[in-house]
XYZ file of C-alpha atoms in Angstrom:
663
model
C 19.722 20.972 -21.105
C 16.215 19.394 -20.648
C 14.639 18.931 -23.534
C 10.655 20.024 -24.387
C 9.371 16.587 -25.345
C 11.153 15.568 -21.582
C 9.427 18.420 -20.002
C 5.840 17.397 -21.608
C 7.011 13.679 -20.776
C 6.865 14.634 -17.164
C 2.927 15.566 -17.714
C 2.578 12.121 -19.206
C 4.183 10.171 -16.706
C 2.372 11.735 -13.864
C -0.779 10.858 -15.302
C -0.166 7.739 -16.112
C 1.001 7.031 -12.676
C -1.917 8.646 -10.905
C -4.342 7.189 -13.054
C -2.886 3.401 -12.119
C -2.814 4.308 -8.628
C -6.200 4.872 -8.219
C -7.319 2.654 -10.843
C -9.708 4.728 -12.301
C -9.278 7.962 -14.412
C -8.445 9.428 -17.700
C -4.924 9.501 -19.077
C -5.586 9.737 -22.499
C -6.373 13.387 -22.715
C -3.475 14.168 -20.120
C -0.781 12.639 -22.614
C -2.204 13.826 -25.917
C -2.398 17.340 -24.432
C 1.182 17.309 -22.987
C 3.019 19.299 -25.613
C 0.179 21.685 -26.282
C 0.113 22.532 -22.269
C 4.522 22.390 -22.310
C 4.458 25.246 -24.938
C 1.140 27.221 -23.463
C 2.326 27.191 -19.692
C 6.258 27.512 -20.279
C 6.490 30.257 -23.183
C 3.187 32.241 -22.374
C 1.124 31.544 -19.609
C 1.551 34.825 -17.156
C 0.731 33.738 -13.837
C 2.146 32.660 -10.272
C 2.268 29.887 -8.152
C 2.966 31.546 -5.105
C -0.147 33.838 -5.533
C -2.881 31.929 -7.404
C -5.538 34.932 -7.167
C -3.628 37.566 -8.568
C -5.835 39.825 -10.123
C -4.478 40.108 -13.172
C -2.745 36.252 -14.180
C -3.478 34.639 -17.136
C -6.667 32.088 -16.720
C -6.287 28.701 -17.741
C -9.522 26.342 -18.089
C -9.997 22.795 -18.758
C -13.544 21.727 -20.475
C -12.583 18.514 -21.326
C -12.193 17.963 -16.870
C -11.877 14.289 -17.140
C -8.551 15.159 -17.913
C -7.817 16.277 -14.410
C -4.053 14.809 -14.092
C -2.808 17.200 -16.514
C -3.909 20.206 -15.181
C -2.591 18.739 -11.554
C 0.282 17.819 -13.173
C 1.043 21.431 -14.336
C 0.267 22.716 -10.992
C 2.539 20.369 -9.236
C 5.596 20.985 -11.297
C 4.916 24.563 -11.797
C 5.376 25.134 -7.996
C 1.875 25.488 -6.713
C 0.989 23.984 -3.429
C 0.200 21.214 -4.634
C 2.879 18.354 -3.474
C 3.535 14.506 -5.024
C 1.681 13.301 -2.218
C -1.577 14.701 -3.415
C -1.037 13.128 -7.103
C -0.729 10.166 -5.355
C -3.869 10.732 -3.861
C -5.688 11.380 -7.314
C -9.385 10.722 -7.064
C -9.279 9.698 -3.035
C -11.572 11.006 -0.341
C -10.466 14.893 0.985
C -7.485 15.025 -1.487
C -6.937 18.131 -3.269
C -6.980 16.072 -6.738
C -10.403 15.241 -7.097
C -11.552 13.067 -10.291
C -12.662 16.198 -12.045
C -10.732 19.353 -11.104
C -13.412 21.499 -8.857
C -12.868 25.062 -7.741
C -11.418 25.529 -3.744
C -9.612 22.274 -3.498
C -6.418 22.339 -5.757
C -4.830 25.943 -5.827
C -4.713 27.359 -9.439
C -7.974 25.541 -10.498
C -10.180 28.285 -11.936
C -13.267 26.593 -12.185
C -15.260 23.033 -11.932
C -15.150 21.343 -15.155
C -16.254 18.006 -16.067
C -19.802 18.574 -17.636
C -18.317 18.958 -21.255
C -19.122 22.226 -22.571
C -19.182 24.287 -19.445
C -15.373 25.107 -18.994
C -15.068 26.753 -22.377
C -18.560 28.638 -21.674
C -17.060 29.759 -18.087
C -14.038 30.605 -20.087
C -16.157 33.125 -22.204
C -17.571 34.438 -18.858
C -13.861 35.242 -17.568
C -12.737 36.679 -20.651
C -15.988 38.937 -20.796
C -14.999 40.178 -17.038
C -11.893 41.237 -18.731
C -12.684 42.898 -20.983
C -15.662 44.855 -19.014
C -12.753 45.519 -16.401
C -10.324 46.538 -18.729
C -12.976 49.208 -19.877
C -13.881 50.069 -16.674
C -10.925 50.423 -15.029
C -8.131 51.053 -17.710
C -6.757 54.790 -18.769
C -4.437 56.014 -21.262
C -0.881 54.387 -20.673
C -2.540 52.096 -17.712
C -3.673 49.320 -18.810
C -4.186 47.256 -15.060
C -6.668 44.987 -16.686
C -4.834 43.345 -19.020
C -4.503 39.141 -19.647
C -5.735 36.158 -21.138
C -8.406 33.223 -20.939
C -6.770 29.569 -22.391
C -8.860 27.189 -22.704
C -8.429 23.504 -23.919
C -11.165 21.640 -24.710
C -11.967 18.144 -26.633
C -14.644 16.737 -29.008
C -17.211 16.264 -26.781
C -17.094 20.145 -25.548
C -17.882 20.871 -29.403
C -20.751 18.434 -29.001
C -22.706 19.713 -26.315
C -25.078 22.310 -27.484
C -24.023 24.790 -24.933
C -20.609 25.206 -26.607
C -22.797 26.698 -29.476
C -24.897 29.302 -27.158
C -20.836 30.559 -25.896
C -18.985 30.144 -28.686
C -21.211 31.883 -31.127
C -21.686 34.858 -28.746
C -17.664 35.206 -27.821
C -17.437 35.895 -31.815
C -20.232 38.511 -31.739
C -18.562 40.008 -28.794
C -15.079 40.047 -30.158
C -13.094 39.017 -27.193
C -9.822 39.163 -28.792
C -8.376 37.366 -25.046
C -10.110 34.637 -25.412
C -7.714 31.266 -26.756
C -9.231 28.001 -27.229
C -6.955 25.339 -27.949
C -8.811 21.951 -29.666
C -7.536 18.689 -28.742
C -8.254 17.031 -32.377
C -8.085 13.312 -31.776
C -10.975 11.907 -33.159
C -11.810 9.637 -29.590
C -14.348 9.511 -27.124
C -15.604 7.695 -24.726
C -17.493 5.464 -27.490
C -14.846 5.029 -29.919
C -13.997 7.469 -33.155
C -15.878 10.123 -33.785
C -16.021 10.104 -37.319
C -19.882 8.170 -36.986
C -21.710 11.034 -34.589
C -19.403 14.218 -35.122
C -18.300 15.150 -38.658
C -19.108 19.039 -37.901
C -16.748 20.779 -40.134
C -15.592 23.034 -36.446
C -12.886 25.031 -38.258
C -15.349 26.790 -40.941
C -18.122 26.607 -37.832
C -15.710 28.674 -35.967
C -15.284 31.351 -39.035
C -18.753 31.470 -38.916
C -19.511 32.492 -35.436
C -16.369 35.317 -36.212
C -13.213 33.524 -34.504
C -9.888 33.472 -36.077
C -9.201 29.968 -36.903
C -5.865 28.318 -36.800
C -6.280 25.119 -38.357
C -4.610 21.473 -38.597
C -1.669 22.536 -36.330
C 0.531 19.306 -35.092
C -0.685 19.371 -31.269
C 2.610 17.670 -30.964
C 5.365 19.823 -32.772
C 6.494 22.813 -30.257
C 7.440 24.659 -32.919
C 3.753 24.970 -34.773
C 2.585 25.149 -31.443
C 4.660 28.150 -30.462
C 3.828 30.155 -33.885
C -0.193 29.195 -33.265
C -0.259 30.693 -29.769
C 1.831 33.655 -30.695
C -0.308 34.579 -33.612
C -3.252 34.087 -31.849
C -2.222 36.245 -28.930
C -1.974 39.296 -31.756
C -5.438 38.682 -32.921
C -7.222 41.729 -30.579
C -10.228 41.809 -31.922
C -11.764 38.352 -31.947
C -10.967 35.282 -30.030
C -8.681 32.471 -31.384
C -9.590 28.785 -32.067
C -6.279 26.867 -32.703
C -7.013 23.427 -33.584
C -4.588 20.937 -32.977
C -3.922 17.494 -34.100
C -3.296 15.263 -31.452
C -3.047 11.431 -30.921
C -5.248 10.313 -27.692
C -2.814 8.109 -25.235
C 0.774 9.619 -26.891
C 3.767 7.392 -26.439
C 1.351 4.341 -25.586
C 2.355 1.292 -27.939
C -0.467 -0.567 -27.634
C -3.542 1.930 -26.567
C -2.458 5.288 -28.340
C -4.812 6.676 -30.446
C -8.056 4.825 -29.239
C -10.462 4.768 -26.941
C -8.663 2.268 -24.889
C -6.973 4.784 -22.837
C -9.475 7.441 -22.937
C -11.148 6.470 -19.344
C -9.385 3.318 -17.949
C -5.771 2.887 -16.588
C -3.413 1.952 -18.994
C -2.115 -0.675 -16.719
C 1.227 -1.121 -15.876
C 2.618 -4.005 -17.818
C 1.403 -0.759 -20.907
C 2.795 1.890 -18.906
C 6.083 0.570 -19.002
C 5.982 0.113 -22.676
C 5.229 3.769 -22.913
C 7.461 5.186 -20.677
C 10.133 3.340 -22.586
C 8.900 4.181 -26.053
C 9.042 7.779 -24.513
C 12.828 7.133 -23.173
C 11.121 8.176 -19.379
C 13.715 6.170 -17.372
C 12.248 6.448 -13.813
C 9.407 4.670 -11.577
C 6.287 5.732 -10.253
C 6.132 9.659 -9.582
C 9.847 10.662 -9.844
C 10.596 13.995 -11.730
C 14.255 14.216 -12.010
C 15.661 17.590 -10.760
C 16.188 18.806 -13.790
C 12.632 18.566 -15.346
C 11.582 20.543 -11.979
C 13.806 23.026 -12.760
C 12.668 23.139 -16.276
C 9.134 23.566 -14.860
C 9.152 25.563 -12.142
C 7.621 28.767 -12.626
C 7.636 30.600 -9.212
C 10.642 33.089 -10.248
C 8.880 34.331 -13.211
C 5.790 34.094 -11.734
C 6.610 36.502 -8.594
C 8.463 39.029 -11.487
C 5.522 39.191 -13.397
C 3.488 40.025 -10.615
C 6.653 42.879 -9.610
C 6.370 44.703 -12.331
C 2.287 44.595 -12.364
C 2.583 45.476 -9.084
C 4.460 48.727 -9.991
C 2.021 49.689 -12.827
C -0.563 49.559 -10.438
C 1.396 51.820 -8.001
C 1.525 54.145 -10.822
C -1.842 53.606 -11.712
C -2.907 54.542 -8.125
C -1.345 57.660 -7.905
C -2.696 58.660 -10.798
C -6.007 57.576 -10.181
C -6.359 56.980 -6.549
C -10.466 56.479 -6.421
C -10.337 53.747 -9.338
C -7.619 52.105 -7.617
C -9.533 51.815 -4.569
C -12.738 50.682 -6.472
C -10.589 48.153 -8.244
C -9.301 46.762 -4.973
C -12.274 46.845 -3.150
C -14.189 44.973 -6.476
C -11.339 42.709 -6.675
C -11.582 41.457 -2.974
C -14.946 40.964 -3.230
C -15.836 43.678 -0.315
C -19.156 45.610 -0.505
C -18.889 49.516 -0.158
C -18.351 50.917 3.426
C -21.977 52.703 2.871
C -23.642 49.492 1.654
C -25.383 48.635 4.690
C -27.068 51.840 5.232
C -28.024 52.510 2.038
C -29.769 49.152 1.128
C -31.713 49.368 4.306
C -32.998 53.036 3.919
C -34.016 51.128 0.445
C -36.176 48.582 2.036
C -37.691 51.092 4.285
C -38.706 53.434 1.348
C -40.720 50.439 -0.263
C -42.353 49.886 2.762
C -43.186 53.539 3.284
C -44.615 53.928 -0.167
C -47.015 50.802 -0.108
C -46.839 50.732 -3.356
C -48.639 46.898 -5.317
C -46.493 46.310 -8.649
C -46.094 42.836 -9.776
C -42.517 41.437 -8.493
C -40.697 41.237 -11.763
C -41.466 45.446 -11.426
C -40.483 45.566 -8.036
C -36.989 43.667 -8.971
C -36.515 46.447 -11.444
C -36.592 49.286 -9.161
C -34.146 47.230 -7.090
C -31.929 46.923 -9.890
C -32.622 50.961 -10.303
C -31.686 51.517 -6.520
C -29.277 49.452 -5.753
C -26.654 49.686 -8.937
C -25.446 52.943 -7.970
C -24.317 51.997 -4.484
C -22.943 48.427 -6.344
C -21.512 49.280 -9.322
C -20.019 46.007 -9.726
C -23.697 44.588 -10.755
C -23.472 43.245 -13.946
C -27.249 42.182 -15.694
C -28.244 40.624 -18.682
C -31.376 38.882 -19.980
C -31.701 36.062 -22.226
C -33.335 37.797 -24.878
C -36.332 39.039 -22.465
C -35.378 41.776 -21.144
C -38.691 43.735 -21.967
C -40.235 41.221 -20.214
C -37.676 39.809 -17.272
C -37.205 43.745 -16.406
C -33.389 43.900 -16.144
C -33.050 46.673 -18.354
C -32.483 49.602 -16.686
C -32.022 53.478 -16.857
C -28.553 53.005 -16.527
C -27.710 49.963 -18.295
C -25.149 49.794 -20.525
C -25.259 46.582 -23.361
C -21.579 45.356 -24.417
C -22.854 45.858 -28.175
C -22.169 49.033 -27.848
C -20.095 50.155 -24.253
C -16.828 49.984 -23.646
C -17.559 50.278 -19.920
C -20.237 47.826 -20.188
C -22.455 46.740 -16.986
C -25.161 44.644 -19.570
C -24.742 41.670 -22.110
C -28.067 41.063 -24.112
C -27.357 37.174 -24.306
C -29.947 36.310 -26.880
C -31.525 32.803 -26.436
C -29.247 31.523 -24.485
C -30.239 30.459 -21.460
C -27.840 27.774 -20.772
C -24.809 29.626 -22.084
C -25.893 32.593 -20.003
C -26.164 30.967 -16.678
C -22.591 28.991 -17.389
C -21.018 32.754 -18.784
C -22.027 33.893 -15.403
C -20.517 31.713 -13.375
C -17.174 32.375 -15.439
C -17.812 36.366 -14.634
C -17.978 35.737 -10.958
C -15.242 33.240 -10.667
C -12.632 35.820 -12.626
C -13.670 38.266 -9.692
C -14.877 41.879 -10.161
C -18.514 42.093 -10.718
C -21.787 40.284 -9.643
C -23.547 38.950 -12.469
C -26.962 38.940 -12.606
C -28.972 36.908 -15.508
C -33.104 36.883 -16.669
C -35.394 34.512 -18.206
C -38.669 32.824 -17.678
C -38.595 30.552 -14.924
C -39.933 28.051 -17.206
C -36.605 27.940 -18.971
C -34.482 27.393 -16.081
C -35.039 23.868 -17.069
C -32.424 24.674 -19.783
C -29.548 26.158 -17.761
C -30.104 24.054 -15.230
C -26.766 22.392 -15.008
C -24.747 25.998 -14.603
C -27.276 26.480 -11.504
C -26.269 23.666 -10.130
C -22.543 24.452 -10.545
C -22.415 27.410 -8.990
C -23.588 25.695 -5.734
C -21.359 23.036 -6.141
C -18.692 25.956 -6.397
C -19.994 27.969 -3.269
C -20.040 31.229 -6.228
C -22.289 34.335 -6.453
C -24.502 34.131 -9.171
C -27.787 35.747 -8.916
C -30.368 33.940 -11.194
C -33.547 36.315 -12.255
C -36.751 34.110 -12.967
C -39.849 35.763 -13.463
C -43.373 34.642 -14.964
C -43.473 32.579 -11.770
C -46.763 30.044 -11.982
C -49.941 29.605 -13.701
C -50.467 33.432 -13.245
C -48.375 33.810 -16.382
C -52.174 33.097 -17.861
C -52.194 32.420 -21.797
C -49.185 31.456 -22.874
C -50.242 28.121 -21.277
C -48.537 25.572 -19.976
C -45.519 25.327 -22.106
C -44.448 28.334 -20.402
C -46.146 27.554 -16.891
C -43.290 26.422 -14.150
C -45.238 23.817 -12.228
C -42.018 21.789 -10.426
C -39.288 24.176 -11.099
C -39.602 25.789 -7.563
C -39.381 22.836 -5.196
C -36.861 21.370 -7.480
C -34.463 24.367 -7.411
C -34.658 24.428 -3.668
C -33.394 21.060 -3.715
C -30.197 22.266 -4.966
C -27.433 21.804 -2.292
C -26.646 25.754 -1.323
C -29.269 27.495 -3.548
C -30.888 30.196 -1.963
C -34.245 30.732 -3.874
C -36.465 33.536 -2.925
C -40.284 33.917 -4.329
C -41.350 36.934 -2.965
C -44.610 38.336 -2.368
C -44.660 42.056 -3.100
C -42.241 44.603 -3.151
C -40.578 44.958 0.100
C -40.108 41.096 0.122
C -38.528 41.722 -2.978
C -36.172 44.526 -2.023
C -35.042 42.039 0.646
C -34.285 39.045 -1.723
C -32.144 41.296 -3.688
C -30.115 42.996 -1.027
C -29.670 39.515 0.528
C -28.362 37.639 -2.893
C -25.912 40.493 -3.178
C -24.451 40.441 0.291
C -24.056 36.174 -0.225
C -20.809 35.756 -1.249
C -20.373 32.195 -0.524
C -23.232 30.776 -3.114
C -25.919 31.668 -5.597
C -29.384 33.157 -5.212
C -32.477 31.924 -7.392
C -34.932 35.065 -7.650
C -38.674 34.388 -8.535
C -40.827 36.888 -9.593
C -44.112 37.212 -10.713
C -45.993 38.446 -13.896
C -48.662 39.520 -12.020
C -49.358 42.562 -9.618
C -49.252 42.167 -5.764
C -50.355 43.813 -3.130
C -48.104 45.341 -0.609
C -48.452 43.931 2.760
C -48.055 45.549 5.846
C -45.093 44.906 8.354
C -43.296 46.569 11.343
C -39.431 46.896 11.450
C -39.453 43.284 13.066
C -41.242 41.978 10.555
C -39.287 43.542 7.367
C -36.039 42.332 9.602
C -37.119 38.612 9.633
C -37.651 38.486 6.203
C -33.848 37.486 5.627
C -34.230 34.536 7.852
C -36.473 33.147 5.016
C -39.721 32.794 6.944
C -41.347 34.732 9.624
C -45.042 35.745 10.896
C -46.479 38.157 8.863
C -50.079 38.082 10.306
C -50.378 36.850 13.886
C -53.560 36.117 16.246
C -53.703 36.923 20.262
C -52.550 33.716 22.265
C -52.296 30.844 20.796
C -53.042 30.182 17.143
C -55.941 28.150 16.275
C -54.172 27.346 12.438
C -51.322 28.388 10.626
C -51.278 29.428 6.673
C -47.697 29.401 5.208
C -47.523 30.620 1.623
C -45.069 31.938 -0.571
C -45.291 34.714 -3.378
C -48.528 35.599 -5.202
C -50.236 33.324 -2.798
C -49.462 35.045 0.429
C -52.478 37.538 -0.278
C -55.007 34.468 -0.718
C -53.687 33.726 2.766
C -54.088 37.024 4.285
C -57.755 36.767 2.945
C -58.523 33.213 4.453
C -56.649 34.420 7.352
C -59.292 37.760 7.851
C -62.216 35.553 6.605
C -61.691 32.874 9.293
C -61.346 35.783 12.074
C -64.696 36.809 11.031
C -65.713 33.194 12.141
C -63.985 33.108 15.504
C -61.094 31.948 14.477
C -57.686 33.066 15.404
C -55.465 32.344 12.174
C -51.770 33.056 11.449
C -50.277 33.774 8.550
C -46.660 32.528 7.736
C -44.557 34.268 5.005
C -41.958 32.171 3.598
C -40.048 33.545 0.546
C -37.239 31.002 1.381
C -37.339 28.263 2.592
C -33.535 27.381 2.681
C -33.382 30.320 4.657
C -35.598 29.565 7.195
C -34.278 25.924 7.365
C -31.252 27.488 8.212
C -32.171 29.465 11.617
C -32.107 27.943 14.909
C -34.491 25.682 16.452
C -35.996 28.405 18.779
C -36.513 30.909 15.688
C -38.363 28.137 13.497
C -40.685 27.306 16.616
C -41.709 30.490 17.369
C -43.037 30.940 13.957
C -44.315 27.012 13.569
C -44.840 25.784 17.204
C -45.025 22.787 17.293
C -48.048 22.132 19.315
C -50.033 23.761 16.348
C -50.739 21.087 13.700
C -53.501 22.364 11.930
C -51.435 23.605 8.924
C -52.142 24.537 4.902
C -49.403 25.388 2.698
C -50.574 27.879 -0.219
C -48.002 27.903 -3.497
C -48.915 27.428 -6.967
C -46.139 24.461 -7.582
C -46.246 20.821 -7.004
C -46.763 20.234 -3.460
C -44.837 17.348 -2.091
C -41.904 18.890 -0.745
C -44.314 21.312 1.395
C -45.260 18.264 3.861
C -42.329 18.663 6.030
C -43.850 22.773 7.141
C -47.753 21.163 6.881
C -47.282 17.449 8.139
C -49.290 14.612 7.291
C -52.151 15.642 8.726
C -51.942 19.031 7.470
C -53.172 20.133 3.753
C -51.175 21.891 0.738
C -52.242 23.702 -1.961
C -50.302 23.268 -5.159
C -50.496 22.115 -8.806
C -50.982 18.335 -9.240
C -51.173 18.684 -12.926
C -49.537 21.038 -15.663
C -51.484 24.770 -16.164
C -53.722 25.347 -19.008
C -53.727 28.266 -21.517
C -56.340 31.056 -20.466
C -56.504 34.359 -18.344
C -54.568 34.273 -14.981
C -58.192 35.181 -13.156
C -59.782 32.127 -14.937
C -56.649 29.852 -14.007
C -56.194 30.600 -10.603
C -59.797 29.658 -9.604
C -59.794 26.686 -11.906
C -57.146 24.694 -9.509
C -58.134 26.227 -6.177
C -55.936 28.988 -5.899
C -58.838 31.308 -4.036
C -59.317 32.693 -0.625
C -62.517 30.612 -0.219
C -60.857 27.345 -1.084
C -57.972 28.000 1.657
C -60.567 28.781 4.023
C -62.220 24.999 3.428
C -58.640 23.429 3.811
C -57.759 25.364 7.085
C -61.380 24.133 8.423
C -61.036 20.919 7.196
C -57.674 20.371 9.630
C -58.926 21.734 12.428
């Protein structure tokens, strides 16, 4: 019978060989965590390699994503569609085995990791989703949502501030299905961490409300088996298993040092390591008995069949709930969504109200949440300012069938947790804070865009219109830089109608995240016909047109659209024909065909002015070098909003002057 150590050594060998062939990578962590992975994956993980998307699978996250050959080795050995040829192409162009695990490449990779601390935070999100869906769908005797989330993490993840944010919240929420393994090897890329990381990690996690299993020998299968079994039995709080390991385990000359953290061992050292481990096989060579010891296909298929039988009984007893669960896990919109959401947009247009767009956003959540019960909201301690707490919200702090989280002052964790919730499936999360504090969350927004997943980021208090709180809270450069994130749809609506459309587009979008940016102050309603309303979803459209070719075009977003309309009216009084283009989403407008873009912004009309209370540079691609952009070239000031808009030139009179100067 193949020994456990032989099974673990297969992971070590594949990791060494792949990194050596690429001459790039991190062999130390996979070699150090191989024994932990062997016990977890062979004795405890419930998963089906033939169906990586099975709804009730356990989720596994490698938060220390630089050790990516660990997960690639596990996926290959257990029978996922990741052949040995892909491991041989580790870190090469177009392979399924990129340098860090990337969602959507290799089957079985649950999330993109590498930026340390975000993997454990994604795992918190997945555990939240499991708990919420269990509360919404499980019935007495029918636990159809019942799985664990396992996370491997290292010292670097624990040093990153986001891990403090996320793990604190995980303890408060009592996420008993979350089990983390700390790779306590005392090494980071700069060497021994004792010079810069002396936290008492077990006490830290105990203070968060976690169950902590300290001082587990990460190379002893018996100790690991006991720790994991104990962790699974602890259902009212998350568990941290602190595993003492040796980085680069087995390497005679590099084990236990940073020399094996982020570089190939070298062929001579690999030969010595394989000899020390008793692994007498060539590069990428795995004996049949070792493959057989790892193969999880039959076990996984059986587990899924058992669950399918349970779900069939559930479906018989609760057909409507079962149909809703299937729809939501498939990511499908409700059958009546298109008609009902269109009716809501039309009703907003008819109502012609003039709220702040943050208030319009709340109205959208009120209207859309009954149509879309998978909407799962939250705010980073600013719910009463962001206006995310709709009448039907149920916070996790007091509801088993929750649809909302009070994230506390944790903008970064909120955003990465949302990504984990999205990746789990069954919920569409949105989370809110002030636009200024998108800066704290920025890397999680980037990761959502990179993974092409549907997280909805809601940012209010969008400009100097914030007023008296001053420049520390007044965003200036945030909107343009958010637009620069590839695959991020950024919306800055000018009134309640555009707000309704932006929310509608965000919940319909399945191939990437959306950022919805709303004002603190009230904004006037703009009149539109049906064609104009339809064109809002194209990102930019003609809000006010002229008879014949326009003499000039004013482009604006958000609160500045009203200024553009006033200026165009004033210019009409002077006999000038000025078109106003509202562009709530430059990303969406840029994605339209050339014919549509030309119809909105004809090349022959070069007299153009753009108005937005943000840094102006990116707007010159629409204004042209001969056009003008009225924007913010400095930080704001602390004063009432009307005074600030006047001081910084956001007045109809100044827009008129700018238009006249380019005609």
